[in-house]
Amino acid sequence: MTQLPETTERKLGLVIDLDTCVGCHACVISCKEWNTGGYGAPLADTDAYGSDPSGTFLNRVHTFEVKPENQPAMVTHFPKSCLHCEDAPCVTVCPTGASFKRSEDGIVLVHEDYCIGCGLCAWACPYGAREMDAVERVMKKCTLCVDRIYNENIPEDDRVPSCVRTCPAGARHFGDIGDPDSDVSKLVAERGGFDLMPEQGTKPVNKYLPPRPKQQSMGGEDEPVNLAALAEPTASGGFLGWLDGALDRLG
Amino acid sequence: MHPAYSVIFFTVSSGAGLGLLAFMGLGPFAVEDASTAFLLTAFGLGFAMAVGGLLSSTFHLGRPERAWRAMSQWRSSWLSREGVCAIATLIVAAIFAGLWLFFGLSSAFLGMVTTIFAMGTVWATGMIYLQIKAVDLWHRWLTPVCYLLFSLAGGMTLFIFIHALFTGKAGPELSSMAMVMLLIAWAVKMFWWMGANRAPTSTTESATGLGYLGKVRLLEKPHTGSNYLLRELGFQIGRKHAQKLRMIAVVLGAVVPILLILLAIPAPMDVLWLGLAVVSHLAGMLVERWLFFAEARHAVMNYY
């Protein structure tokens, strides 16, 4: 059914911290690893060891550079996957009913046995969250690891999306963004989490936390700290301290 | 956007074929004592172009064997509505044509339904593109209007050619109608092109949410090779070539056919000129449709 639910009981989604993400791509790899053996068809790679490798991924990390005025340029790593939008344009365009949004938790999924591979949903998504699998010829997208989060056969710690579980920096958070008292909602409120492309009217569930403002300078007034000097090995006190000083005095 | 040949051929061929069927639907009011050969050719060509286009459109599907499922979601999806409308048109038009051909019954009611359904199908095609908000160029009311007008102009050009083929003359009334339709369709299309240079709805700044810090630029792509998104949504033609191709489309699609139709009014070789007008118009439409995709920029490119 490609009509969107009026409301969903919960709004499960991700909160991604652009301040903390170090751009290691571990979430990309763990996503690929879990989802190539999980829900639906595997995520194919074509010409993986040839001259024109290409593959299906549900999560990708872009890296952007911003140049604020009177400050050095900032680098921001930017993981991007399906935002599980409340007004998901990818769902309503689907002619077969393969794309749907669940009323219980708001997850947007593809019923792959119904998908005709027309690609219209990928056109409708402004975020590029959907990729057609070159081998299965059906549309693939982030499932929010629906086969992990409710899976009672795995330890409770693991019942979060694979990307969240694997992130070594703790930059990815999973929870009910529709519940104002949830940890993720508090995080969004505290850090000023924002929507991507709000002007597209998709009402994304996933939120992004902005990079924290950079401190202007670590040293005195306008004096930059001499980091190289700080890295010089020093010894203080004791015999080694006396020796260090004595050798310095020798020139 | 990637210009898929199957979709270009589909929209051009089905557009003109459905336009022809729409005019045949008005036949009971306009055509007196139609010969069997005329009806057979006009309906035959209309069906062949409409069905040929629809079949071609299934070639761009990943799983064409499941295409029947596309009929189910007409409540929300314009692609589904297009499919339902196309099938309904073909069924009604087949009954209408059959009654006329074999029993000499030209039902004005069935004809009207054929016309309305045929135009409804073309309108639904245009609406598929209009509803893609992520493509600024398409997300405008003029998009389905252009599809409808081109279908009517193409159908009318085909109609006067077949009419001349079997009655010996297109006649000044039908010829001027075709010329006026060609003029209107291409004038609206040029108006559509004029709106192509508007500022984009979304930018890299709004796509990343980092615009409050300053100008954002991509430092590293997420992947070293290409991917589905870049192949499908990333294709865009340079402005220089787009301008030249627009000129070629207008000359082939409008200027040449109108001159040929004018030439055909007094000339003894009218059928030849009108046939060439049809060929030239369809060639212009193929260029126009290729550009429709190649000129369109998708919002996802803000991330690349």
XYZ file of C-alpha atoms in Angstrom:
555
model
C 0.000 0.000 0.000
C 1.719 3.161 -1.138
C -0.521 5.599 0.667
C 1.319 7.001 3.669
C -0.032 6.351 7.169
C -1.633 9.458 8.743
C 0.536 9.065 11.815
C 2.884 6.414 13.106
C 2.907 5.055 16.664
C 6.642 5.619 16.921
C 9.157 7.434 14.743
C 12.228 5.249 14.837
C 15.255 6.845 13.287
C 18.857 7.895 13.592
C 20.508 10.969 15.047
C 23.893 11.571 13.462
C 26.464 13.754 15.170
C 28.460 15.676 12.566
C 30.762 16.925 15.331
C 31.842 13.459 16.387
C 31.952 11.570 13.088
C 35.571 10.929 12.127
C 34.785 9.691 8.617
C 36.140 6.165 9.124
C 33.414 4.540 6.963
C 33.032 1.702 9.483
C 29.245 2.241 9.408
C 29.295 1.890 5.609
C 31.075 -1.441 5.812
C 29.081 -2.861 8.721
C 25.845 -1.831 6.981
C 26.916 -3.590 3.820
C 28.038 -6.664 5.758
C 24.803 -7.011 7.751
C 22.394 -6.155 4.971
C 24.001 -8.297 2.313
C 22.988 -11.297 4.429
C 19.907 -9.878 6.120
C 16.565 -8.520 4.932
C 15.907 -9.127 1.241
C 18.316 -9.744 -1.594
C 22.101 -9.370 -1.134
C 23.767 -6.046 -1.956
C 25.613 -6.809 -5.169
C 28.983 -5.564 -6.317
C 29.762 -5.595 -10.008
C 33.282 -5.721 -11.450
C 34.514 -5.582 -7.845
C 38.135 -6.343 -8.755
C 38.093 -4.849 -12.266
C 38.617 -1.389 -13.679
C 35.081 -0.104 -13.073
C 33.919 -1.360 -9.686
C 30.440 -0.418 -8.542
C 28.170 -1.644 -5.801
C 24.958 -1.195 -3.880
C 25.274 0.537 -0.514
C 22.551 1.683 1.863
C 24.764 4.112 3.729
C 27.547 6.298 2.401
C 29.872 8.854 3.986
C 30.522 12.088 2.111
C 33.121 14.610 3.272
C 32.468 18.328 2.963
C 34.563 21.382 3.571
C 33.082 24.639 4.897
C 34.950 27.898 5.063
C 33.506 30.079 7.814
C 34.472 33.753 7.683
C 37.640 34.657 9.614
C 38.251 31.031 10.499
C 40.192 28.179 8.989
C 38.268 25.773 6.785
C 36.375 23.005 8.608
C 36.050 19.437 7.418
C 32.778 17.646 8.145
C 32.235 13.952 7.530
C 28.674 13.366 6.513
C 27.095 9.905 6.701
C 23.913 9.661 4.647
C 21.269 6.935 4.532
C 17.462 6.786 4.324
C 15.892 9.427 6.592
C 12.598 7.476 6.936
C 10.649 10.648 6.090
C 7.155 11.223 7.461
C 6.077 12.493 4.045
C 8.158 10.024 2.091
C 7.824 10.915 -1.620
C 9.414 7.593 -2.573
C 6.458 5.681 -1.138
C 3.568 7.473 -2.814
C 5.085 7.277 -6.329
C 5.493 3.469 -6.186
C 3.072 1.925 -8.700
C 3.138 -1.605 -7.283
C 2.801 -1.213 -3.528
C 6.358 -2.493 -3.027
C 7.355 0.655 -1.138
C 5.608 1.267 2.133
C 5.907 3.092 5.442
C 5.058 1.087 8.543
C 2.394 2.612 10.759
C 3.796 0.999 13.923
C 7.322 2.456 13.823
C 7.563 4.627 10.696
C 10.236 2.529 8.991
C 10.178 2.843 5.184
C 10.710 -0.526 3.529
C 10.620 -2.181 0.109
C 8.776 -5.443 -0.398
C 11.295 -6.766 -2.894
C 9.042 -9.451 -4.359
C 6.639 -6.732 -5.544
C 9.309 -4.351 -6.890
C 9.385 -4.029 -10.699
C 12.609 -2.022 -10.679
C 11.138 1.028 -12.404
C 13.382 3.360 -10.411
C 10.710 6.018 -9.886
C 11.199 5.983 -6.083
C 14.907 6.722 -6.535
C 13.928 9.711 -8.688
C 11.471 10.884 -6.035
C 13.979 10.759 -3.160
C 15.958 14.034 -2.968
C 18.558 12.420 -0.694
C 19.717 9.587 -2.936
C 18.808 7.039 -0.272
C 17.686 4.369 -2.716
C 19.881 2.367 -5.045
C 18.823 -0.173 -7.637
C 20.681 -3.431 -7.217
C 22.477 -4.237 -10.459
C 22.089 -7.996 -10.045
C 18.700 -8.438 -8.342
C 17.241 -5.511 -10.345
C 15.087 -4.387 -7.422
C 15.331 -1.258 -5.279
C 17.428 -1.450 -2.131
C 17.332 0.933 0.808
C 18.123 1.248 4.526
C 15.766 -0.930 6.582
C 16.890 0.620 9.878
C 18.067 -2.972 10.432
C 14.510 -4.097 11.033
C 15.925 -7.615 11.297
C 18.165 -6.582 14.237
C 16.171 -4.119 16.307
C 13.346 -6.579 17.067
C 15.535 -9.693 16.925
C 15.308 -11.607 20.179
C 17.890 -14.146 19.002
C 20.754 -11.695 19.379
C 22.076 -10.062 22.576
C 20.159 -6.988 23.671
C 23.183 -4.723 23.086
C 23.079 -5.667 19.412
C 19.402 -4.772 18.898
C 20.246 -1.463 17.241
C 21.048 -0.777 13.582
C 24.373 -2.206 12.508
C 25.821 1.233 11.733
C 24.999 2.473 15.259
C 26.442 -0.649 16.875
C 29.709 -0.379 14.985
C 30.426 3.370 15.129
C 33.698 3.672 17.100
C 33.173 7.401 17.715
C 29.644 7.155 19.065
C 28.453 9.513 16.375
C 25.285 7.564 15.573
C 22.280 7.278 17.860
C 19.128 5.229 17.409
C 15.761 5.722 19.053
C 12.199 7.018 18.917
C 12.379 10.575 17.663
C 8.600 10.888 18.043
C 8.877 10.509 21.824
C 10.014 13.860 23.328
C 11.405 12.064 26.409
C 13.623 9.626 24.527
C 17.415 10.004 24.723
C 17.623 10.826 21.029
C 14.927 13.510 21.271
C 16.718 15.106 24.230
C 19.968 15.030 22.265
C 18.291 16.711 19.309
C 16.800 19.401 21.557
C 20.063 20.004 23.411
C 22.308 20.178 20.344
C 19.932 21.840 17.912
C 19.483 18.877 15.575
C 18.262 19.774 12.107
C 16.566 18.308 9.019
C 18.268 17.879 5.645
C 16.641 19.861 2.804
C 13.545 20.884 4.830
C 12.406 22.834 1.750
C 11.663 19.543 -0.027
C 8.760 19.042 2.386
C 9.665 15.426 3.170
C 9.716 15.852 6.985
C 12.692 13.538 7.603
C 12.692 11.556 10.857
C 16.509 11.267 11.017
C 18.194 14.333 12.464
C 21.720 15.702 12.160
C 23.604 17.410 14.993
C 25.725 20.384 13.874
C 29.486 20.570 14.481
C 30.244 22.368 17.760
C 31.704 25.850 17.327
C 35.495 25.757 17.132
C 37.513 27.596 19.762
C 39.238 30.559 18.177
C 42.665 30.055 19.755
C 44.175 27.899 22.460
C 46.990 30.236 23.578
C 47.174 33.880 24.726
C 45.464 36.787 23.079
C 46.467 36.305 19.457
C 49.478 34.111 20.027
C 49.141 30.681 18.435
C 50.417 27.878 20.627
C 53.733 26.410 19.488
C 52.598 22.813 19.207
C 56.026 21.566 18.061
C 57.637 22.764 21.297
C 55.013 20.962 23.328
C 55.922 17.741 21.608
C 59.659 17.973 22.575
C 60.590 15.260 25.068
C 61.308 16.688 28.508
C 62.270 15.210 31.825
C 61.702 16.978 35.104
C 63.116 16.247 38.523
C 65.384 13.467 39.662
C 68.590 12.400 38.076
C 67.210 12.572 34.501
C 65.972 16.112 35.165
C 69.439 17.187 36.347
C 71.057 15.437 33.345
C 68.597 17.099 30.915
C 69.376 20.534 32.351
C 73.109 19.858 32.424
C 73.197 18.764 28.804
C 71.148 21.850 27.835
C 73.680 24.067 29.605
C 76.519 22.415 27.684
C 74.875 23.787 24.534
C 18.746 12.723 -15.328
C 19.750 9.761 -17.450
C 17.887 9.812 -20.790
C 16.752 6.185 -21.177
C 16.024 5.444 -24.829
C 13.156 3.098 -23.970
C 11.381 5.876 -22.056
C 12.091 8.496 -24.747
C 10.721 6.225 -27.463
C 7.755 5.296 -25.260
C 6.656 8.866 -24.508
C 7.107 10.056 -28.114
C 5.470 7.045 -29.756
C 2.639 6.589 -27.262
C 2.091 10.348 -27.106
C 1.541 10.641 -30.866
C -0.375 7.348 -31.073
C -2.741 8.311 -28.267
C -3.122 11.756 -29.863
C -4.179 10.076 -33.102
C -6.639 7.830 -31.242
C -8.007 10.931 -29.487
C -8.750 12.558 -32.854
C -10.251 9.341 -34.195
C -12.486 9.475 -31.128
C -13.816 12.766 -32.462
C -14.237 11.072 -35.852
C -18.024 10.506 -35.567
C -18.423 14.304 -35.546
C -15.892 15.127 -38.274
C -15.325 12.250 -40.688
C -18.112 11.470 -43.140
C -18.266 8.145 -44.990
C -14.889 6.970 -43.838
C -13.462 4.221 -46.025
C -12.469 0.925 -44.443
C -8.878 1.467 -45.603
C -8.783 4.867 -43.873
C -10.162 3.497 -40.612
C -7.872 0.473 -40.721
C -4.778 2.633 -41.273
C -5.666 5.337 -38.746
C -6.693 2.965 -35.950
C -3.912 0.532 -36.865
C -1.229 3.212 -36.658
C -2.721 4.701 -33.494
C -2.780 1.312 -31.755
C 0.665 0.319 -33.057
C 2.292 3.515 -31.801
C 0.497 3.503 -28.441
C 1.077 -0.214 -27.744
C 4.612 -0.162 -29.170
C 5.467 2.697 -26.822
C 3.929 0.976 -23.816
C 5.840 -2.229 -24.566
C 9.037 -0.236 -24.963
C 8.492 1.334 -21.546
C 8.677 -2.097 -19.928
C 12.248 -2.499 -21.238
C 13.549 -0.034 -18.680
C 12.090 -2.068 -15.823
C 14.394 -4.240 -13.775
C 11.661 -6.882 -13.457
C 9.339 -6.533 -16.484
C 7.644 -9.864 -15.650
C 6.042 -8.153 -12.647
C 4.784 -5.144 -14.652
C 1.139 -6.115 -14.034
C 1.577 -5.137 -10.399
C 1.918 -1.517 -11.502
C -1.876 -1.364 -11.972
C -2.531 -1.628 -8.248
C -1.567 1.683 -6.614
C -3.712 4.123 -8.598
C -4.792 5.810 -5.363
C -1.396 7.434 -4.843
C 0.879 6.815 -7.829
C 0.657 8.626 -11.164
C 2.688 5.854 -12.794
C 0.005 3.404 -11.701
C -2.740 5.752 -12.917
C -0.964 6.003 -16.275
C -0.958 2.217 -16.561
C -4.635 1.863 -15.630
C -5.597 4.700 -17.978
C -3.571 3.240 -20.856
C -5.230 -0.175 -20.555
C -8.701 1.422 -20.259
C -7.998 3.556 -23.343
C -6.887 0.577 -25.402
C -9.962 -1.470 -24.432
C -12.483 1.320 -25.131
C -10.689 2.347 -28.337
C -10.662 -1.267 -29.514
C -14.444 -1.591 -29.016
C -15.031 1.815 -30.647
C -12.788 0.980 -33.622
C -14.224 -2.527 -33.990
C -17.824 -1.328 -34.104
C -16.945 1.346 -36.658
C -14.796 -0.914 -38.833
C -16.883 -4.069 -38.901
C -20.419 -2.817 -38.317
C -20.233 0.732 -39.619
C -21.382 2.026 -36.240
C -19.500 5.183 -35.294
C -20.573 5.667 -31.691
C -20.130 9.285 -30.645
C -20.272 8.238 -26.981
C -17.529 5.591 -27.250
C -15.524 8.056 -29.350
C -15.720 10.719 -26.665
C -14.685 8.203 -23.999
C -11.732 7.147 -26.172
C -10.658 10.781 -26.552
C -10.955 11.512 -22.837
C -9.146 8.331 -21.762
C -6.366 8.829 -24.326
C -5.752 12.367 -23.139
C -6.025 11.216 -19.527
C -3.223 8.733 -20.156
C -0.961 11.414 -21.613
C -1.816 13.752 -18.739
C -0.867 11.008 -16.248
C 2.496 10.612 -18.010
C 3.163 14.318 -17.512
C 2.044 14.127 -13.888
C 4.660 11.424 -13.182
C 7.314 14.033 -13.887
C 5.487 16.905 -12.204
C 5.289 15.008 -8.915
C 9.093 14.587 -8.715
C 9.828 17.543 -6.459
C 13.518 16.646 -6.382
C 13.787 17.747 -10.047
C 13.063 21.480 -10.227
C 12.798 21.514 -13.998
C 9.928 18.985 -14.017
C 8.093 20.047 -10.881
C 5.907 22.617 -12.667
C 2.326 22.645 -13.943
C 3.522 23.343 -17.467
C 5.142 19.897 -17.630
C 1.925 17.849 -18.074
C 0.491 20.685 -20.213
C 3.438 20.291 -22.607
C 2.949 16.510 -22.734
C -0.737 16.962 -23.564
C -0.168 19.638 -26.220
C 2.596 17.641 -27.921
C 0.380 14.575 -27.995
C -2.439 16.566 -29.611
C -0.112 18.238 -32.134
C 1.511 14.923 -33.058
C -1.857 13.177 -33.298
C -3.279 15.901 -35.511
C -0.265 15.840 -37.830
C -0.637 12.071 -38.176
C -4.397 12.452 -38.686
C -4.134 14.910 -41.601
C -1.466 12.750 -43.224
C -3.670 9.646 -43.139
C -6.713 11.702 -44.145
C -4.839 13.024 -47.191
C -3.576 9.545 -47.983
C -7.095 8.201 -48.480
C -9.170 11.235 -49.502
C -6.509 12.862 -51.665
C -6.570 16.127 -49.702
C -5.908 17.249 -46.150
C -8.079 20.297 -46.673
C -7.299 23.831 -45.488
C -9.386 23.514 -42.289
C -7.664 20.397 -40.952
C -4.272 21.683 -42.132
C -4.660 24.984 -40.311
C -5.806 23.151 -37.186
C -2.650 21.035 -37.266
C -0.453 24.090 -37.783
C -2.124 25.978 -34.923
C -1.657 22.983 -32.609
C 1.999 22.639 -33.538
C 2.477 26.361 -32.924
C 0.748 26.322 -29.532
C 2.551 23.178 -28.333
C 6.013 24.493 -29.216
C 5.242 28.005 -27.933
C 4.300 26.547 -24.538
C 7.425 24.386 -24.628
C 9.576 27.464 -25.256
C 7.858 29.117 -22.302
C 8.695 25.991 -20.267
C 12.349 26.340 -21.319
C 12.353 29.981 -20.244
C 11.596 28.850 -16.684
C 14.530 26.421 -16.724
C 17.029 28.917 -15.315
C 15.359 29.546 -11.965
C 17.443 29.285 -8.805
C 17.477 25.702 -7.502
C 15.139 24.821 -4.599
C 17.878 22.972 -2.731
C 21.592 23.687 -2.525
C 24.612 21.913 -1.070
C 24.184 24.251 1.903
C 20.598 23.139 2.613
C 21.391 19.521 1.744
C 24.120 19.345 4.395
C 22.567 21.822 6.833
C 25.997 23.452 7.102
C 25.089 26.606 5.176
C 25.030 28.670 8.403
C 28.818 28.249 8.594
C 29.617 29.369 5.074
C 29.997 28.051 1.567
C 30.024 24.233 1.497
C 31.967 22.194 -1.028
C 32.587 18.493 -1.478
C 36.037 17.502 -0.290
C 35.819 13.744 -0.811
C 33.256 11.665 -2.634
C 31.830 8.744 -0.672
C 33.041 6.286 -3.286
C 35.915 6.241 -5.752
C 33.989 4.615 -8.613
C 30.608 5.410 -10.044
C 27.316 4.231 -8.608
C 23.614 3.916 -9.445
C 22.842 7.443 -8.250
C 25.465 9.053 -10.474
C 24.502 6.975 -13.499
C 20.744 7.434 -13.086
C 20.416 10.909 -11.566
C 23.790 12.491 -12.295
C 23.591 12.748 -16.077
C 23.373 16.359 -17.188
C 24.133 17.968 -20.518
C 26.203 21.145 -20.756
C 24.319 24.401 -21.300
C 26.092 25.074 -24.599
C 24.874 21.853 -26.200
C 21.430 22.181 -24.628
C 20.915 25.501 -26.441
C 21.880 23.998 -29.810
C 19.686 20.953 -29.270
C 16.720 23.139 -28.313
C 17.121 24.918 -31.662
C 17.292 21.593 -33.509
C 14.180 20.364 -31.672
C 12.191 23.496 -32.576
C 13.288 23.449 -36.222
C 12.547 19.730 -36.709
C 9.484 19.625 -34.519
C 7.751 22.887 -35.434
C 9.290 24.972 -38.243
C 9.789 22.221 -40.842
C 6.400 20.474 -40.276
C 4.495 23.772 -40.431
C 6.226 24.767 -43.688
C 5.546 21.326 -45.162
C 1.862 21.465 -44.181
C 1.606 24.931 -45.756
C 3.282 23.574 -48.882
C 0.851 20.651 -48.964
C -2.302 22.793 -49.079
C -2.062 23.768 -52.776
C 0.471 21.197 -53.969
C -0.291 18.023 -55.886
C 2.294 16.084 -53.871
C 0.498 16.803 -50.602
C 0.699 13.262 -49.202
C 4.471 13.198 -49.586
C 4.865 16.597 -47.874
C 2.534 15.617 -45.058
C 4.378 12.324 -44.572
C 7.630 14.245 -44.298
C 5.955 16.637 -41.835
C 5.072 13.665 -39.609
C 8.625 12.273 -39.774
C 10.176 15.660 -39.049
C 7.826 16.349 -36.140
C 8.558 12.977 -34.537
C 12.310 13.523 -34.982
C 11.961 16.902 -33.269
C 10.000 15.247 -30.468
C 12.770 12.674 -29.917
C 15.272 15.526 -29.455
C 12.856 17.396 -27.172
C 12.276 14.297 -25.044
C 15.997 13.504 -24.835
C 16.595 17.054 -23.608
C 13.707 16.764 -21.136
C 15.836 14.230 -19.242
C 19.326 15.434 -20.093
C 18.656 19.019 -18.978
C 17.067 18.042 -15.671
C 19.137 18.345 -12.497
C 18.276 16.151 -9.520
C 18.542 17.460 -5.937
C 20.797 14.549 -4.950
C 23.581 16.130 -6.977
C 23.897 18.647 -4.133
C 25.786 15.905 -2.312
C 28.265 15.397 -5.179
